[in-house]
Short mmCIF file of C-alpha atoms and ligand atoms in Angstrom, two decimals:
data_model
loop_
_atom_site.label_atom_id
_atom_site.label_comp_id
_atom_site.label_asym_id
_atom_site.label_seq_id
_atom_site.Cartn_x
_atom_site.Cartn_y
_atom_site.Cartn_z
CA MET A 24 0.00 0.00 0.01
CA LEU A 25 1.43 3.39 -1.00
CA THR A 26 1.46 5.99 1.80
CA ASN A 27 3.03 9.40 2.28
CA ASP A 28 4.41 8.40 5.69
CA THR A 29 8.14 8.52 6.29
CA ILE A 30 9.12 5.41 8.21
CA ILE A 31 12.76 5.01 9.25
CA LEU A 32 14.39 1.93 10.71
CA GLY A 33 17.44 2.91 12.81
CA ILE A 34 20.19 0.43 13.72
CA GLU A 35 22.86 1.03 16.38
CA SER A 36 25.81 -1.31 16.90
CA SER A 37 28.82 0.87 17.72
CA CYS A 38 29.81 -0.80 21.02
CA ASP A 39 28.08 -3.45 23.14
CA ASP A 40 24.38 -2.70 22.61
CA THR A 41 22.41 -3.91 19.59
CA GLY A 42 19.59 -1.45 18.96
CA ALA A 43 16.73 -1.21 16.46
CA SER A 44 14.17 1.57 16.38
CA ILE A 45 11.26 2.69 14.21
CA LEU A 46 10.28 6.34 13.66
CA LYS A 47 7.12 7.30 11.75
CA ASN A 48 7.05 10.88 10.50
CA GLY A 49 9.71 11.75 13.11
CA LYS A 50 7.79 10.20 16.04
CA LEU A 51 9.04 7.14 17.91
CA LEU A 52 7.09 3.89 17.57
CA ALA A 53 9.63 1.37 18.92
CA ASN A 54 13.06 1.43 20.54
CA ILE A 55 14.52 -2.01 21.25
CA ILE A 56 17.92 -2.63 22.83
CA ALA A 57 19.69 -5.94 23.37
CA GLY A 58 22.51 -5.55 25.88
CA GLN A 59 25.47 -7.91 26.21
CA GLU A 60 26.00 -9.46 29.65
CA VAL A 61 29.00 -11.39 28.38
CA HIS A 62 31.44 -8.49 29.08
CA ALA A 63 30.80 -8.13 32.85
CA ALA A 64 33.13 -11.03 33.67
CA TYR A 65 36.01 -9.26 31.88
CA GLY A 66 35.65 -5.84 33.54
CA GLY A 67 35.08 -4.05 30.21
CA VAL A 68 33.88 -4.53 26.63
CA VAL A 69 35.74 -7.29 24.71
CA PRO A 70 35.50 -6.21 21.02
CA GLU A 71 35.49 -9.71 19.48
CA LEU A 72 32.75 -10.88 21.86
CA ALA A 73 30.77 -7.72 21.11
CA SER A 74 30.73 -8.29 17.35
CA ARG A 75 29.72 -11.95 17.78
CA ALA A 76 26.85 -10.93 20.07
CA HIS A 77 25.72 -8.27 17.52
CA GLN A 78 25.59 -11.03 14.87
CA ARG A 79 23.37 -13.15 17.10
CA ASN A 80 21.16 -10.24 18.20
CA ILE A 81 20.64 -8.11 15.14
CA VAL A 82 17.94 -10.12 13.30
CA PRO A 83 15.72 -10.72 16.37
CA THR A 84 16.20 -7.10 17.54
CA VAL A 85 15.03 -5.68 14.20
CA GLU A 86 12.13 -8.16 14.07
CA VAL A 87 10.94 -7.15 17.55
CA ALA A 88 11.18 -3.44 16.68
CA LEU A 89 9.06 -3.91 13.51
CA ARG A 90 6.52 -6.01 15.39
CA GLU A 91 6.25 -3.58 18.30
CA ALA A 92 5.83 -0.68 15.87
CA GLY A 93 3.25 -2.60 13.86
CA VAL A 94 5.18 -1.82 10.69
CA SER A 95 5.96 -4.20 7.84
CA LYS A 96 9.38 -4.20 6.14
CA SER A 97 7.76 -3.13 2.87
CA ALA A 98 6.50 0.10 4.50
CA LEU A 99 10.04 1.31 5.36
CA SER A 100 11.25 4.50 3.63
CA ALA A 101 14.94 4.15 4.50
CA ILE A 102 17.33 2.40 6.90
CA ALA A 103 19.73 4.44 9.03
CA TYR A 104 22.74 2.82 10.70
CA THR A 105 25.72 3.91 12.81
CA LYS A 106 28.79 4.31 10.58
CA GLY A 107 31.19 5.32 13.42
CA PRO A 108 32.90 6.08 15.68
CA GLY A 109 32.97 2.79 17.54
CA LEU A 110 34.41 -0.71 17.57
CA MET A 111 35.16 -1.78 13.99
CA GLY A 112 33.79 -5.33 14.28
CA SER A 113 30.59 -4.09 15.91
CA LEU A 114 30.12 -1.33 13.30
CA LEU A 115 30.64 -3.82 10.47
CA VAL A 116 27.82 -6.07 11.70
CA GLY A 117 25.26 -3.22 11.89
CA SER A 118 26.31 -1.45 8.70
CA SER A 119 26.49 -4.62 6.59
CA PHE A 120 23.07 -5.73 7.86
CA ALA A 121 21.52 -2.30 7.23
CA LYS A 122 22.93 -1.93 3.73
CA SER A 123 21.94 -5.48 2.73
CA MET A 124 18.40 -5.05 4.06
CA ALA A 125 18.02 -1.70 2.28
CA LEU A 126 19.34 -3.22 -0.98
CA GLY A 127 16.91 -6.14 -0.66
CA LEU A 128 13.99 -3.76 -0.11
CA GLY A 129 15.10 -1.34 -2.81
CA ILE A 130 15.21 1.63 -0.38
CA PRO A 131 18.05 4.03 0.55
CA SER A 132 20.47 3.46 3.43
CA ILE A 133 21.81 6.31 5.56
CA GLY A 134 25.13 6.16 7.45
CA VAL A 135 24.87 8.18 10.66
CA ASP A 136 27.63 9.62 12.84
CA HIS A 137 27.06 8.16 16.33
CA MET A 138 27.97 11.47 18.05
CA ARG A 139 25.43 13.38 15.94
CA GLY A 140 22.94 10.72 16.99
CA HIS A 141 23.62 11.43 20.69
CA ILE A 142 22.97 15.15 20.06
CA LEU A 143 19.84 14.57 18.00
CA ALA A 144 18.47 12.35 20.82
CA HIS A 145 17.16 15.65 22.23
CA PHE A 146 14.58 15.65 19.42
CA ILE A 147 13.08 12.22 20.10
CA SER A 148 9.45 12.05 21.18
CA LYS A 149 6.81 9.33 21.08
CA VAL A 150 3.55 9.50 19.10
CA GLY A 151 1.10 11.67 21.05
CA GLU A 152 3.85 13.13 23.26
CA PRO A 153 4.57 16.88 23.08
CA THR A 154 7.98 17.78 21.67
CA ASN A 155 10.44 19.53 23.95
CA GLU A 156 13.34 20.38 21.69
CA PRO A 157 16.30 22.57 22.59
CA ARG A 158 16.47 25.90 20.79
CA PHE A 159 19.35 26.73 18.43
CA PRO A 160 22.13 27.44 19.00
CA PHE A 161 22.41 25.07 21.94
CA LEU A 162 25.45 23.74 23.74
CA SER A 163 25.56 19.97 23.94
CA LEU A 164 27.63 18.04 26.48
CA THR A 165 27.81 14.34 25.52
CA VAL A 166 29.42 12.17 28.19
CA SER A 167 29.61 8.39 28.06
CA GLY A 168 32.02 5.50 28.44
CA GLY A 169 33.49 6.23 25.01
CA HIS A 170 33.03 9.97 24.49
CA THR A 171 33.21 13.36 26.19
CA GLN A 172 32.44 16.27 23.87
CA LEU A 173 31.22 19.84 24.02
CA VAL A 174 29.48 20.80 20.77
CA LEU A 175 27.82 24.05 19.72
CA VAL A 176 24.74 22.97 17.74
CA HIS A 177 23.81 25.70 15.23
CA SER A 178 21.23 23.55 13.44
CA VAL A 179 20.40 19.89 12.82
CA GLU A 180 23.22 19.81 10.27
CA LYS A 181 25.73 22.40 11.48
CA MET A 182 27.58 21.27 14.59
CA GLU A 183 30.84 22.75 15.88
CA VAL A 184 33.05 20.75 18.26
CA LEU A 185 34.27 23.20 20.91
CA GLY A 186 36.19 20.76 23.06
CA LYS A 187 36.62 17.10 23.84
CA THR A 188 38.62 14.80 26.05
CA LEU A 189 42.26 14.48 25.05
CA ASP A 190 42.47 10.97 26.57
CA ASP A 191 39.90 8.99 28.62
CA ALA A 192 36.16 9.67 28.49
CA ALA A 193 34.42 10.76 31.70
CA GLY A 194 32.55 7.42 31.89
CA GLU A 195 35.90 5.63 31.63
CA ALA A 196 37.16 7.68 34.59
CA PHE A 197 34.15 6.52 36.60
CA ASP A 198 34.57 2.88 35.52
CA LYS A 199 38.36 2.73 36.03
CA THR A 200 38.12 4.30 39.48
CA ALA A 201 35.36 1.84 40.37
CA LYS A 202 37.68 -1.01 39.37
CA MET A 203 40.44 0.38 41.63
CA ILE A 204 38.11 0.30 44.62
CA GLY A 205 36.78 -3.18 43.85
CA LEU A 206 33.38 -2.27 42.31
CA PRO A 207 32.19 -4.35 39.31
CA TYR A 208 31.91 -3.08 35.70
CA PRO A 209 30.32 -0.73 34.75
CA GLY A 210 31.15 1.08 37.99
CA GLY A 211 29.68 4.51 37.17
CA PRO A 212 26.19 3.77 38.55
CA LEU A 213 27.69 2.22 41.71
CA ILE A 214 29.94 5.23 42.35
CA ASP A 215 26.81 7.37 42.01
CA LYS A 216 24.94 5.16 44.52
CA HIS A 217 27.75 5.28 47.13
CA ALA A 218 28.38 9.00 46.51
CA LYS A 219 24.83 9.76 47.67
CA LEU A 220 25.77 8.37 51.11
CA GLY A 221 29.11 10.15 51.44
CA ASN A 222 30.82 13.54 51.52
CA PRO A 223 33.37 14.82 49.00
CA SER A 224 36.02 15.10 51.73
CA PHE A 225 39.05 14.10 49.62
CA SER A 226 40.51 16.13 46.78
CA PHE A 227 42.48 15.14 43.73
CA ASN A 228 44.65 17.07 41.27
CA LYS A 229 42.57 18.43 38.41
CA PRO A 230 44.14 18.83 34.94
CA LYS A 231 45.06 22.38 33.89
CA ILE A 232 43.92 22.75 30.28
CA ALA A 233 43.40 26.30 29.08
CA ASP A 234 40.91 25.75 26.24
CA LEU A 235 37.63 23.81 26.18
CA ASN A 236 39.33 20.42 25.91
CA MET A 237 39.34 18.07 28.90
CA SER A 238 41.49 15.29 30.31
CA PHE A 239 40.67 12.45 32.72
CA SER A 240 43.70 10.15 32.60
CA GLY A 241 45.72 12.28 35.07
CA LEU A 242 42.84 12.15 37.53
CA LYS A 243 42.94 8.36 37.39
CA THR A 244 46.65 8.39 38.31
CA SER A 245 46.05 10.94 41.08
CA ILE A 246 43.33 8.68 42.57
CA LEU A 247 45.59 5.62 42.27
CA TYR A 248 48.46 7.30 44.17
CA PHE A 249 46.05 8.72 46.76
CA LEU A 250 44.62 5.24 47.44
CA ARG A 251 48.10 3.68 47.57
CA ASP A 252 49.27 6.23 50.19
CA GLN A 253 46.12 5.98 52.29
CA ILE A 254 46.14 2.15 52.28
CA LYS A 255 49.77 2.26 53.55
CA GLU A 256 48.54 4.21 56.60
CA GLU A 257 45.22 2.40 57.01
CA PRO A 258 44.94 -1.01 55.27
CA ASP A 259 41.11 -0.99 55.34
CA PHE A 260 40.92 2.58 54.00
CA VAL A 261 38.74 1.74 50.96
CA ALA A 262 36.20 -0.31 52.89
CA LEU A 263 35.99 2.22 55.72
CA HIS A 264 35.67 5.29 53.48
CA LEU A 265 33.95 3.88 50.37
CA ASN A 266 31.10 6.39 50.32
CA ASP A 267 33.39 9.40 50.83
CA ILE A 268 35.83 8.16 48.17
CA CYS A 269 32.93 7.79 45.67
CA ALA A 270 31.53 11.23 46.57
CA SER A 271 34.98 12.81 46.11
CA VAL A 272 35.67 11.13 42.77
CA GLN A 273 32.20 12.01 41.45
CA ASN A 274 32.55 15.59 42.68
CA CYS A 275 35.89 15.97 40.91
CA ILE A 276 34.68 14.55 37.55
CA VAL A 277 31.50 16.66 37.71
CA GLU A 278 33.54 19.80 38.53
CA ILE A 279 35.78 19.27 35.48
CA LEU A 280 32.73 18.87 33.19
CA ILE A 281 30.82 21.80 34.69
CA GLU A 282 33.82 24.19 34.64
CA LYS A 283 34.31 23.55 30.91
CA THR A 284 30.57 23.80 30.16
CA SER A 285 30.38 27.06 32.09
CA LYS A 286 33.34 28.47 30.20
CA ALA A 287 31.76 27.45 26.87
CA ILE A 288 28.50 29.20 27.89
CA ARG A 289 30.37 32.43 28.72
CA ILE A 290 32.20 32.42 25.37
CA HIS A 291 29.47 31.16 23.02
CA LYS A 292 26.26 32.31 24.74
CA PRO A 293 23.98 29.40 23.72
CA VAL A 294 20.19 29.72 24.08
CA ASP A 295 19.95 26.31 25.84
CA ILE A 296 22.28 23.63 27.20
CA ALA A 297 21.69 19.90 26.66
CA LEU A 298 23.20 16.83 28.31
CA SER A 299 23.36 13.32 26.83
CA GLY A 300 25.34 10.03 26.99
CA GLY A 301 25.26 7.35 29.67
CA VAL A 302 26.95 9.54 32.29
CA ALA A 303 23.94 11.89 32.02
CA ALA A 304 22.34 9.39 34.44
CA ASN A 305 24.72 10.58 37.16
CA SER A 306 22.74 12.36 39.88
CA GLY A 307 25.56 14.79 40.73
CA LEU A 308 26.05 15.78 37.10
CA ARG A 309 22.33 16.20 36.43
CA ALA A 310 21.95 18.47 39.47
CA ALA A 311 25.05 20.54 38.67
CA PHE A 312 24.05 20.87 34.98
CA THR A 313 20.53 21.98 35.90
CA ASP A 314 21.96 24.53 38.41
CA LEU A 315 24.38 25.83 35.80
CA ALA A 316 21.53 26.57 33.38
CA GLN A 317 19.64 28.37 36.14
CA VAL A 318 22.69 30.50 37.08
CA HIS A 319 23.03 31.56 33.42
CA GLY A 320 19.28 31.99 32.95
CA ILE A 321 19.14 29.55 30.03
CA GLY A 322 17.12 26.42 29.26
CA CYS A 323 18.30 22.94 30.24
CA HIS A 324 17.56 19.68 28.41
CA ILE A 325 18.28 16.17 29.68
CA PRO A 326 16.43 13.45 27.72
CA ALA A 327 14.91 10.31 29.27
CA PHE A 328 17.70 7.90 30.24
CA GLU A 329 16.79 5.41 27.46
CA TYR A 330 17.72 8.10 24.89
CA CYS A 331 20.90 9.13 26.74
CA THR A 332 22.69 5.78 26.61
CA ASP A 333 23.49 4.13 23.28
CA ASN A 334 20.20 3.52 21.48
CA ALA A 335 18.84 3.18 17.96
CA ALA A 336 16.12 5.86 18.31
CA MET A 337 18.80 8.56 18.10
CA ILE A 338 20.19 6.95 14.93
CA ALA A 339 16.68 6.78 13.43
CA MET A 340 16.16 10.47 14.41
CA ALA A 341 19.36 11.53 12.67
CA GLY A 342 18.30 9.32 9.71
CA HIS A 343 14.92 11.05 9.60
CA PHE A 344 16.55 14.50 9.27
CA LEU A 345 18.96 13.25 6.57
CA HIS A 346 16.09 11.54 4.70
CA GLU A 347 14.14 14.83 4.69
CA LYS A 348 17.09 16.38 2.83
CA GLY A 349 17.56 13.36 0.56
CA LEU A 350 21.07 12.82 1.96
CA TYR A 351 21.66 9.09 1.54
CA SER A 352 24.82 7.03 1.64
CA GLY A 353 25.81 4.65 -1.13
CA LEU A 354 26.47 0.97 -0.63
CA GLU A 355 30.18 1.80 -0.89
CA THR A 356 30.00 3.67 2.49
CA VAL A 357 32.18 1.79 4.98
CA PRO A 358 32.21 2.33 8.74
CA SER A 359 35.03 4.21 10.39
CA ALA A 360 36.13 3.44 13.96
CA ASN A 361 37.52 6.95 14.46
CA LEU A 362 34.93 9.02 12.61
CA ALA A 363 35.16 12.65 13.84
CA LEU A 364 32.15 14.97 14.05
O1 KG4 B 14 26.24 5.87 26.65
P1 KG4 B 14 26.66 4.59 27.35
O2 KG4 B 14 25.55 3.63 27.74
O3 KG4 B 14 27.64 3.77 26.48
C1 KG4 B 14 28.78 4.31 25.87
O4 KG4 B 14 29.82 4.32 26.56
O5 KG4 B 14 28.69 4.76 24.72
O6 KG4 B 14 27.48 5.02 28.64
C2 KG4 B 14 27.99 4.09 29.54
C3 KG4 B 14 28.80 4.84 30.59
C4 KG4 B 14 29.61 3.89 31.48
O7 KG4 B 14 30.91 4.42 31.61
C5 KG4 B 14 28.83 3.95 32.80
O8 KG4 B 14 29.65 3.72 33.93
C6 KG4 B 14 28.35 5.40 32.77
O9 KG4 B 14 27.94 5.60 31.44
N1 KG4 B 14 27.24 5.61 33.69
C7 KG4 B 14 27.33 6.38 34.81
C8 KG4 B 14 26.07 6.32 35.45
N2 KG4 B 14 25.25 5.54 34.70
C9 KG4 B 14 25.98 5.10 33.62
N3 KG4 B 14 28.36 7.09 35.29
C10 KG4 B 14 28.17 7.76 36.43
N4 KG4 B 14 26.99 7.75 37.10
C11 KG4 B 14 25.93 7.06 36.66
N5 KG4 B 14 24.78 7.06 37.34
ZN1 ZN B 15 27.54 6.51 22.59
#
């Protein structure tokens, strides 16, 4: 049946989550995510295991998304997929699947930059739900286990990277510190939980970087040496001060992110600020980000958690905007692990 509806299937497979999502005329109908428990035993994502799990998960994930949306394959207008940055093996599974399916259906495929997807997650809304989009130009802070970026978003297409981490991502700093104090992977949510019960009574050296770039690897070393010295004096230091250690680490990471965001606001004067990525779940960061917007008298946007972490709805959203402009990718488009915004 011919319709004028635009129906986009989005596929996300950049790291360890296999996602499939359906958008109809820019509104979300389904957002399915298959996580990968297999990595927990290794204390981090194992790339080879991730790509094998994507291979197992991708067909059922897409099938469930189509079923939940009540959409048949033949009704799809285009298929959007993550083309990078990410783990090469994982990207290859999603991109090959998306391109093959699009070819089989005779519809266009659209390669999407994962970081643009995170930013466009602010535009996702379900059918019947009011939209609550940030106004342009807005300042986006994307913080996850793989990325930490400040971007000035002039429009859906025009995005300007103002600063990013020079080494580890903020989520990595949470996860690596958690490992040092014996918390399981991913440790970010656990640090958050313990931080709520403690006080930020310890301080660590913060990196001195003049521009809007950030660094988190020095902090990791500072925490390591701090713990080593304290344990020498008091062998049970970690167990006895776990909540305060978590509160102090969280406080330090949040301060670094907020200082840079604040500086970017002063220089670039955005209309709104917007937070995304898995670390956007952190209670300390959410509170500080919201306060920062209030201090500057600007709007603050933090999407629902399911759109902050890696998900296919954000890829479908980016695909929807590209489809509106007729900007498709050819079958020759190959994923890039280090794709830069
Ligand atoms: O966006 P995401 O699901 O995956 C990518 O890394 O792309 O983000 C996962 C990251 C992990 O580093 C995890 O520890 C962190 O987000 N995270 C948190 C919290 N919830 C998730 N970090 C601090 N506090 C949290 N509540
Ligand atoms: Zn991500």
